[in-house]
XYZ file of C-alpha atoms in Angstrom:
534
model
C -0.018 0.017 -0.025
C 1.419 3.383 -1.037
C 1.136 5.730 1.889
C 2.346 9.141 2.883
C 3.139 9.622 6.581
C 1.778 12.871 8.000
C 2.094 12.533 11.700
C 2.613 9.689 14.034
C -0.218 7.066 13.905
C -1.803 8.988 10.951
C -1.392 8.344 7.247
C -2.940 9.296 3.889
C -3.212 6.963 0.877
C -4.975 6.670 -2.381
C -7.293 3.935 -3.525
C -9.942 3.273 -6.139
C -13.001 1.079 -6.684
C -11.831 -0.976 -9.613
C -12.799 -4.619 -9.361
C -11.317 -7.824 -10.788
C -12.757 -11.372 -10.742
C -11.940 -13.650 -7.853
C -9.939 -16.682 -9.100
C -9.637 -20.108 -7.553
C -6.364 -22.115 -7.305
C -6.701 -23.188 -10.941
C -7.173 -19.626 -12.176
C -10.868 -19.997 -12.917
C -13.419 -17.323 -11.908
C -15.333 -18.111 -8.656
C -19.143 -17.827 -8.974
C -21.710 -17.218 -6.303
C -24.909 -19.228 -5.694
C -26.728 -17.306 -8.464
C -24.010 -18.071 -11.029
C -22.521 -14.524 -11.102
C -18.765 -14.096 -11.020
C -17.531 -12.834 -7.679
C -15.349 -9.705 -7.785
C -13.055 -7.869 -5.383
C -11.809 -4.289 -5.236
C -8.205 -3.526 -6.080
C -8.126 -0.656 -3.550
C -4.533 0.648 -3.286
C -3.126 -2.021 -5.690
C -4.716 -0.591 -8.786
C -2.045 0.138 -11.417
C -4.041 3.066 -12.779
C -3.448 5.103 -9.552
C -0.036 6.186 -10.851
C 1.138 7.431 -14.214
C 4.362 6.204 -15.800
C 7.215 7.565 -13.808
C 5.563 7.149 -10.442
C 3.453 10.299 -10.487
C -0.096 10.207 -9.131
C -2.903 9.876 -11.614
C -5.226 12.665 -10.473
C -8.070 11.424 -12.698
C -8.261 7.987 -11.034
C -9.158 7.049 -7.460
C -9.710 9.166 -4.331
C -7.721 10.013 -1.270
C -8.269 8.483 2.155
C -6.816 8.981 5.620
C -6.562 6.686 8.648
C -5.664 7.714 12.188
C -4.845 5.553 15.256
C -6.521 7.033 18.355
C -4.346 6.875 21.536
C -6.136 4.866 24.201
C -5.508 4.086 27.837
C -3.381 1.180 29.100
C -4.788 -2.302 28.422
C -7.307 -0.850 25.955
C -7.707 -2.099 22.371
C -6.451 0.166 19.632
C -8.999 2.309 17.838
C -8.846 3.794 14.338
C -10.631 6.564 12.551
C -10.750 6.618 8.752
C -12.430 8.491 5.945
C -12.236 8.256 2.190
C -13.653 9.991 -0.865
C -11.405 13.119 -0.887
C -10.739 14.273 -4.409
C -7.315 15.913 -3.620
C -4.413 15.309 -1.394
C -4.754 18.741 0.276
C -8.429 18.000 1.093
C -7.448 14.732 2.805
C -4.625 16.471 4.726
C -6.958 19.211 5.981
C -9.479 16.641 7.170
C -6.839 14.623 8.984
C -5.395 17.732 10.583
C -8.895 18.717 11.765
C -9.367 15.375 13.460
C -5.947 15.544 15.075
C -6.812 18.979 16.443
C -10.013 17.747 17.947
C -8.323 14.742 19.626
C -5.523 16.968 20.961
C -8.123 18.966 22.977
C -8.465 15.958 25.338
C -5.020 16.622 26.722
C -6.435 19.648 28.631
C -9.368 17.687 30.187
C -9.354 16.349 33.787
C -9.632 12.785 32.410
C -7.780 12.849 29.057
C -8.398 9.167 28.145
C -12.099 9.376 28.830
C -12.433 12.692 27.075
C -10.497 11.452 24.041
C -12.774 8.422 23.795
C -15.841 10.707 23.866
C -14.302 12.904 21.154
C -13.499 9.814 19.096
C -17.125 8.624 19.359
C -18.344 12.058 18.353
C -16.064 12.135 15.298
C -16.983 8.562 14.290
C -20.695 9.419 14.448
C -20.191 12.492 12.273
C -18.213 10.561 9.730
C -20.733 7.747 9.625
C -23.652 10.222 9.132
C -21.565 12.157 6.608
C -21.978 15.339 8.645
C -19.477 18.181 9.280
C -16.967 17.540 12.057
C -17.439 19.449 15.318
C -16.042 22.947 15.625
C -12.755 22.954 17.655
C -13.584 26.220 19.438
C -16.987 24.990 20.591
C -15.453 21.696 21.766
C -12.675 23.536 23.573
C -15.314 25.686 25.313
C -17.238 22.635 26.473
C -14.129 20.935 27.853
C -12.997 24.107 29.693
C -16.484 24.389 31.335
C -16.447 20.715 32.363
C -19.447 19.904 30.266
C -19.830 16.611 28.383
C -18.301 16.614 24.912
C -21.239 15.031 23.126
C -24.045 17.598 23.632
C -25.625 17.101 20.193
C -28.272 15.032 21.825
C -31.842 15.929 20.853
C -34.667 16.689 23.277
C -36.377 13.530 22.190
C -33.319 11.331 22.899
C -32.855 12.902 26.325
C -36.522 12.520 27.318
C -36.542 8.876 26.203
C -33.389 8.034 28.129
C -34.424 10.136 31.133
C -37.717 8.271 31.555
C -35.872 4.956 31.362
C -33.419 6.147 34.101
C -36.243 7.192 36.466
C -36.597 4.220 38.779
C -37.801 5.862 41.981
C -41.117 7.264 40.834
C -44.653 5.974 41.447
C -46.374 4.026 38.643
C -48.981 6.722 38.051
C -46.260 9.403 37.939
C -44.486 7.353 35.311
C -47.710 7.100 33.285
C -48.195 10.833 33.649
C -44.662 11.603 32.400
C -44.909 9.040 29.548
C -48.157 10.471 28.243
C -46.889 14.032 28.218
C -43.685 13.003 26.466
C -45.426 10.831 23.918
C -48.383 13.071 23.107
C -46.858 16.543 23.329
C -43.156 16.910 23.948
C -41.812 14.501 21.337
C -44.040 15.696 18.449
C -43.220 19.387 19.156
C -39.720 19.466 20.613
C -38.176 15.994 20.086
C -36.169 16.996 16.999
C -34.461 20.032 18.575
C -30.962 20.000 20.007
C -31.048 19.751 23.772
C -28.454 22.409 24.396
C -30.159 24.774 21.958
C -33.707 24.579 23.440
C -35.066 28.076 24.042
C -38.194 29.496 25.719
C -39.461 30.554 22.289
C -39.641 26.877 21.320
C -41.821 26.204 24.367
C -44.093 29.112 23.632
C -44.499 27.860 20.058
C -45.395 24.356 21.352
C -48.059 25.648 23.764
C -49.506 27.857 21.000
C -49.719 24.902 18.631
C -51.355 22.727 21.378
C -54.007 25.387 22.025
C -54.614 25.764 18.273
C -55.077 22.018 17.921
C -57.847 22.038 20.549
C -60.305 23.407 18.010
C -59.398 20.639 15.569
C -59.943 18.025 18.309
C -63.354 19.522 19.095
C -64.380 19.343 15.441
C -63.088 15.766 15.000
C -64.922 14.637 18.158
C -68.163 16.301 16.959
C -67.889 14.533 13.588
C -67.245 11.195 15.258
C -70.158 11.705 17.663
C -72.489 12.488 14.696
C -71.480 9.277 12.904
C -71.908 7.323 16.199
C -75.375 8.661 16.586
C -76.218 7.723 12.992
C -74.894 4.216 13.667
C -77.103 3.854 16.807
C -80.111 5.086 14.877
C -79.509 2.633 12.081
C -79.115 -0.194 14.606
C -82.359 0.712 16.316
C -84.177 0.806 12.943
C -82.579 -2.460 11.850
C -80.831 -0.747 8.970
C -77.863 -3.095 8.896
C -76.448 -1.723 5.645
C -76.316 1.815 6.996
C -75.031 0.499 10.326
C -72.065 -1.284 8.649
C -71.346 1.871 6.582
C -71.230 3.912 9.735
C -68.834 1.469 11.373
C -66.491 1.667 8.380
C -66.577 5.486 8.636
C -65.786 5.324 12.362
C -62.751 3.024 11.743
C -61.399 5.578 9.262
C -61.928 8.578 11.522
C -59.483 9.718 14.199
C -60.228 8.354 17.678
C -61.943 10.398 20.355
C -59.478 12.734 22.088
C -59.501 15.105 24.981
C -58.601 18.761 24.557
C -55.572 20.033 26.364
C -56.753 22.431 29.070
C -54.730 24.609 31.417
C -54.132 21.735 33.797
C -52.664 19.660 30.919
C -50.406 22.597 29.862
C -49.081 22.904 33.363
C -48.503 19.145 33.474
C -46.513 19.276 30.184
C -44.274 22.045 31.584
C -43.839 20.131 34.874
C -42.651 17.070 32.942
C -40.185 19.044 30.875
C -39.008 20.976 33.900
C -38.204 17.783 35.761
C -36.349 16.329 32.744
C -34.287 19.490 32.208
C -33.512 19.705 35.904
C -31.705 16.300 35.680
C -30.133 17.392 32.386
C -28.687 20.465 34.165
C -27.372 18.198 36.966
C -25.452 16.298 34.283
C -24.247 19.566 32.734
C -26.059 18.795 29.442
C -27.782 22.174 29.648
C -26.863 25.398 31.373
C -30.384 26.835 31.949
C -33.623 25.024 32.621
C -35.780 26.957 30.139
C -38.965 25.324 31.376
C -38.627 27.396 34.581
C -38.602 30.593 32.572
C -41.884 30.067 30.775
C -44.804 32.000 32.206
C -48.248 30.326 32.127
C -51.621 31.507 33.322
C -52.080 30.680 37.018
C -53.827 27.391 37.596
C -56.457 27.850 40.271
C -57.240 24.833 42.323
C -61.040 24.567 42.765
C -62.007 24.905 46.424
C -64.786 22.778 47.900
C -68.253 24.275 48.257
C -70.982 22.994 50.435
C -74.393 21.678 49.180
C -76.524 24.197 50.970
C -80.330 24.079 50.696
C -80.278 26.933 48.198
C -77.691 25.232 46.012
C -79.521 21.883 46.198
C -82.766 23.565 45.123
C -81.030 25.270 42.146
C -79.373 22.039 41.162
C -82.720 20.229 41.125
C -84.149 23.005 38.914
C -81.326 23.543 36.508
C -78.764 20.753 37.061
C -76.091 23.347 37.836
C -73.120 22.410 40.026
C -71.600 25.467 41.718
C -68.043 23.921 41.761
C -66.275 20.798 40.475
C -65.583 20.011 44.175
C -68.843 19.838 46.218
C -69.239 18.679 49.814
C -72.296 17.279 51.513
C -73.504 18.864 54.681
C -73.525 16.732 57.818
C -77.255 16.040 57.254
C -76.759 14.923 53.638
C -73.860 12.697 54.658
C -75.944 11.114 57.418
C -78.775 10.493 54.876
C -76.279 8.689 52.603
C -74.824 6.531 55.374
C -78.287 5.564 56.598
C -79.526 4.838 53.033
C -76.503 2.587 52.272
C -76.768 0.579 55.481
C -77.560 -2.616 53.577
C -74.967 -2.154 50.820
C -71.915 -4.514 50.770
C -69.581 -1.457 50.718
C -71.387 0.457 53.503
C -68.445 0.125 55.938
C -65.951 1.395 53.354
C -68.047 4.489 52.678
C -68.551 4.969 56.427
C -64.848 4.736 57.109
C -64.000 7.181 54.258
C -66.591 9.734 55.432
C -65.210 9.605 59.007
C -61.444 9.440 58.342
C -60.926 11.037 54.935
C -59.115 8.091 53.386
C -58.268 8.248 49.662
C -59.985 5.790 47.424
C -56.938 3.666 46.885
C -56.117 3.751 50.627
C -59.680 2.566 51.478
C -59.414 -0.264 48.999
C -55.972 -1.274 50.306
C -56.730 -1.430 54.039
C -55.622 -4.750 55.543
C -56.662 -6.351 58.845
C -53.058 -6.227 60.016
C -53.229 -2.491 59.647
C -56.172 -2.242 62.084
C -55.748 -2.212 65.899
C -59.337 -2.385 66.984
C -58.361 -2.665 70.660
C -56.537 0.672 70.568
C -58.923 2.169 67.964
C -56.305 2.985 65.331
C -55.756 2.410 61.633
C -52.247 2.471 60.016
C -52.220 3.572 56.396
C -49.409 1.595 54.809
C -50.527 0.740 51.281
C -53.045 1.632 48.594
C -54.483 -0.019 45.479
C -53.823 2.168 42.439
C -55.332 1.981 39.001
C -53.014 1.891 35.975
C -55.347 2.171 33.013
C -57.728 -0.632 33.986
C -55.132 -2.783 35.691
C -54.509 -2.444 39.447
C -51.646 -3.001 41.762
C -50.745 -2.426 45.382
C -48.219 0.263 46.205
C -47.033 2.542 48.991
C -49.165 5.576 49.903
C -49.007 8.695 47.765
C -46.274 10.424 49.844
C -44.374 10.037 53.038
C -47.072 12.056 54.762
C -49.558 9.476 53.507
C -48.090 6.776 55.797
C -49.891 7.709 58.961
C -51.854 6.416 61.946
C -55.521 7.434 62.160
C -57.599 7.406 65.327
C -60.979 5.594 65.057
C -64.169 6.504 66.916
C -66.063 3.794 68.865
C -68.893 3.568 66.302
C -66.433 2.932 63.457
C -64.630 0.243 65.569
C -67.962 -1.420 66.178
C -68.771 -1.468 62.447
C -65.384 -2.896 61.548
C -65.697 -5.590 64.196
C -69.064 -6.651 62.801
C -67.635 -6.527 59.247
C -64.882 -8.898 60.269
C -67.365 -11.397 61.663
C -69.407 -11.150 58.473
C -66.297 -11.734 56.319
C -65.427 -14.847 58.349
C -68.926 -16.227 57.757
C -68.540 -15.571 53.995
C -65.232 -17.381 54.049
C -66.852 -20.506 55.643
C -69.736 -20.404 53.218
C -67.517 -19.924 50.157
C -65.448 -23.019 50.703
C -62.002 -23.915 49.347
C -62.013 -21.296 46.514
C -61.581 -18.406 48.962
C -58.682 -16.050 48.125
C -56.905 -14.967 51.271
C -55.768 -11.419 50.524
C -55.923 -10.103 54.070
C -57.856 -7.054 52.819
C -60.709 -5.535 54.871
C -62.880 -4.722 51.849
C -63.044 -7.352 49.167
C -65.196 -8.924 46.518
C -67.454 -11.918 47.236
C -64.465 -14.309 46.987
C -62.105 -12.021 49.004
C -60.431 -10.777 45.853
C -59.275 -7.146 45.927
C -61.783 -4.433 45.011
C -61.330 -2.492 41.797
C -61.254 1.263 42.669
C -63.584 2.019 39.704
C -66.195 -0.368 41.090
C -66.148 1.534 44.383
C -66.780 4.807 42.539
C -69.546 3.288 40.332
C -71.356 1.926 43.340
C -71.158 5.290 45.073
C -72.772 7.044 42.079
C -75.502 4.397 41.940
C -76.328 4.947 45.610
C -76.380 8.691 45.201
C -78.919 8.418 42.339
C -80.933 5.832 44.210
C -81.361 8.088 47.222
C -81.851 11.301 45.176
C -78.877 13.091 46.737
C -76.932 15.991 45.107
C -73.892 14.654 43.148
C -70.438 14.358 44.597
C -67.301 12.385 43.673
C -65.696 9.730 45.879
C -62.893 12.241 46.582
C -65.534 14.602 47.975
C -66.215 12.184 50.811
C -62.632 12.919 51.873
C -63.228 16.665 51.468
C -66.306 16.357 53.587
C -64.420 14.643 56.400
C -61.950 17.570 56.466
C -64.479 20.357 56.360
C -66.684 18.787 59.067
C -63.628 18.207 61.291
C -62.611 21.894 60.959
C -66.214 22.937 61.645
C -66.138 20.898 64.887
C -63.135 22.982 65.969
C -60.499 20.264 65.537
C -57.002 21.805 65.122
C -55.824 22.042 61.514
C -52.627 20.213 62.399
C -54.637 17.172 63.576
C -56.783 17.294 60.434
C -53.646 17.558 58.292
C -52.128 14.379 59.895
C -55.420 12.523 59.541
C -55.697 13.274 55.786
C -52.014 12.722 55.069
C -51.293 16.236 53.857
C -47.688 17.492 53.778
C -48.530 20.768 55.556
C -51.341 22.200 57.687
C -51.237 25.381 55.558
C -52.580 23.477 52.617
C -55.311 21.978 54.761
C -56.444 25.332 56.072
C -56.281 27.066 52.653
C -58.254 24.244 50.984
C -60.997 23.499 53.488
C -61.420 26.078 56.237
C -63.036 28.670 54.017
C -65.713 26.192 52.932
C -67.901 25.989 56.002
C -70.041 28.994 56.813
C -70.082 28.132 60.511
C -66.304 28.620 60.702
C -66.581 32.022 59.077
C -69.378 33.040 61.376
C -67.352 31.953 64.408
C -64.404 34.052 63.186
C -66.666 37.074 62.628
C -68.244 36.663 66.048
C -64.779 36.377 67.711
C -63.602 39.610 65.977
C -66.789 41.418 66.993
C -66.342 40.311 70.583
C -62.893 42.011 70.672
C -64.448 45.396 69.877
C -67.371 44.816 72.186
C -65.048 44.064 75.064
C -63.016 47.142 74.294
C -66.156 49.294 74.378
C -67.094 47.769 77.708
C -63.692 48.642 79.175
C -64.075 52.237 78.004
C -67.511 52.523 79.559
C -66.192 51.148 82.866
C -63.347 53.618 82.842
C -65.706 56.513 82.083
C-alpha cells in the first residue's frame, strides 16, 4: 500500500473502486450461488493510480486517511478513517482537523475518557456524513467541564431520562410518559437539547392550544357518525349501520382537549427532565422554569346548602367541580346505604378522609381495634384498567388514624361477616388479608367503588359528589367541629397544615361566622372597658 506519513499514527493513501474477478487455485473465476462471477476491489493495488514515472494519476481514485487514536493502558487500539477526498490537500486538511479535535483531550481532567468521547463524536459525524465538530466549541465545552457530546436531541434525552427514572410511582411514570409521547416528542423531540429556548416552548403551547379546535371538530364529527350508527341499529338498517362502522374506523379516535391543567403538566414534565439534564451539565439553563403560564387555580370545595340543592334540582347546575355534603346529607347517605356491601368502606372514608386507593388497600393487620387505630401503609392504584398495590401517595400518606367507637364497632361486625362468608364460600376463597373485598375475598377495583357510590347517590336522590368529595367532607366537618388544623392535616395525610387550612377552612359557613363573632367580641369588650373607665 502506497502511503504518505503525515504525523505519528496517521497516514494518507490513495485507492480506487476498480474490481477484478476472484480466481480459484486453478485460475478460474469463482461464482456465487446465483452463477454470477464474484469480484473484489483492487483498492490501493490498482495500477491506474499512478502514471508512468511514479506520479499520481489525479483522474483515477480518491484520497483517504486513517488515524490511530491513543487509548489508555490495556485498551484495544482504535482507528478513525475516511475516504472519498478528491485531492491530497483536502485529505490532509480533514486529517489535521481530526488531530486537532483529539488533541483537545489533553487539557481535560480525564484525558483518556475525554479522548474516547471525542472519538465517538467524530466517528458518528463521519458515519452520518455530517460536518466535524467545531474545535472552538469543543474547547469551550471541555473548559467548562461539560460533556463533549451535547448534540443530543430533546427526544433522545426525554426517552433516556424516563428509562433512568426508577424511583417514581407508577402513576407518575404514566403521567410523564403520556406528556412525552403526546406533546413533547412531536413538538420538541427534533431540537438540540443544548439549543432549546423559551421561544420553542411558547410555540409548542400555542400549537397545542390551536389543535384544541381541531380536536373539538373531529370529536363532533365522530359523535355524529356514532349517533347515526345507533339510529340505524335501532331501525334495523344493517347496511347503514355497517357503513357507519366503516366510517368510524377511518376517523381519528376520540381525544380530549388540552386544558390549562394539561399545559401545566406538560411544563412540569419538561422541567423535571431538564433539571436532571442540568445536573449532568447537558444544559446550562432550565428553560422550562422561565416560561410563564396563566395561573392554575385549584377549585376549592363548596357545600351543598339548601339553596344550592334547590337550584341544582331546577337547573342541574353544580356550583363547583368539588362539592361537599353537609352533615345532614352525609348522614342520609350513610343511613340509606346501610344494607350495601360497601357500607363500611363508605362510612370509614366519610369519618377518616381516606383516599379511594387507601380505602381499597386497608388490611386487617393495619387495624388495631383494641386501641382504635388504623395504620395507612398501602393503597391499590389503578393503571389504566389494571390495578396493583403500592405505597401511599407520599411520606405524609403513611400515617396512623384514630378511630371513633362507632367505626370500631362497624369494623368488628364486618370482620365477623367476612369470616362467615369465608366458611360459606369453601376452598375457593382467596386470602388477601384485605378488609374490603369482593365476594371471593379478591381485591376491590377502585372504579367499582366509585360506580357503586354514584349508583347509591342516584338511588337516594342526593346531590352529586365524587368519591374524593367524601374525603373533602371529612376535612370540612372536622374543621367545623373545631379540631385543630394540624390534627386534620395528619389525619388526611397532607404535607402541611397550611394546605389543609387554605383548601378547606373557607368552605364551612359556621367557621366564618365563628371568626366574625370572635372579631366582633374584641371590639365589644374594648367598648365595655371604655364605659367602665368613664
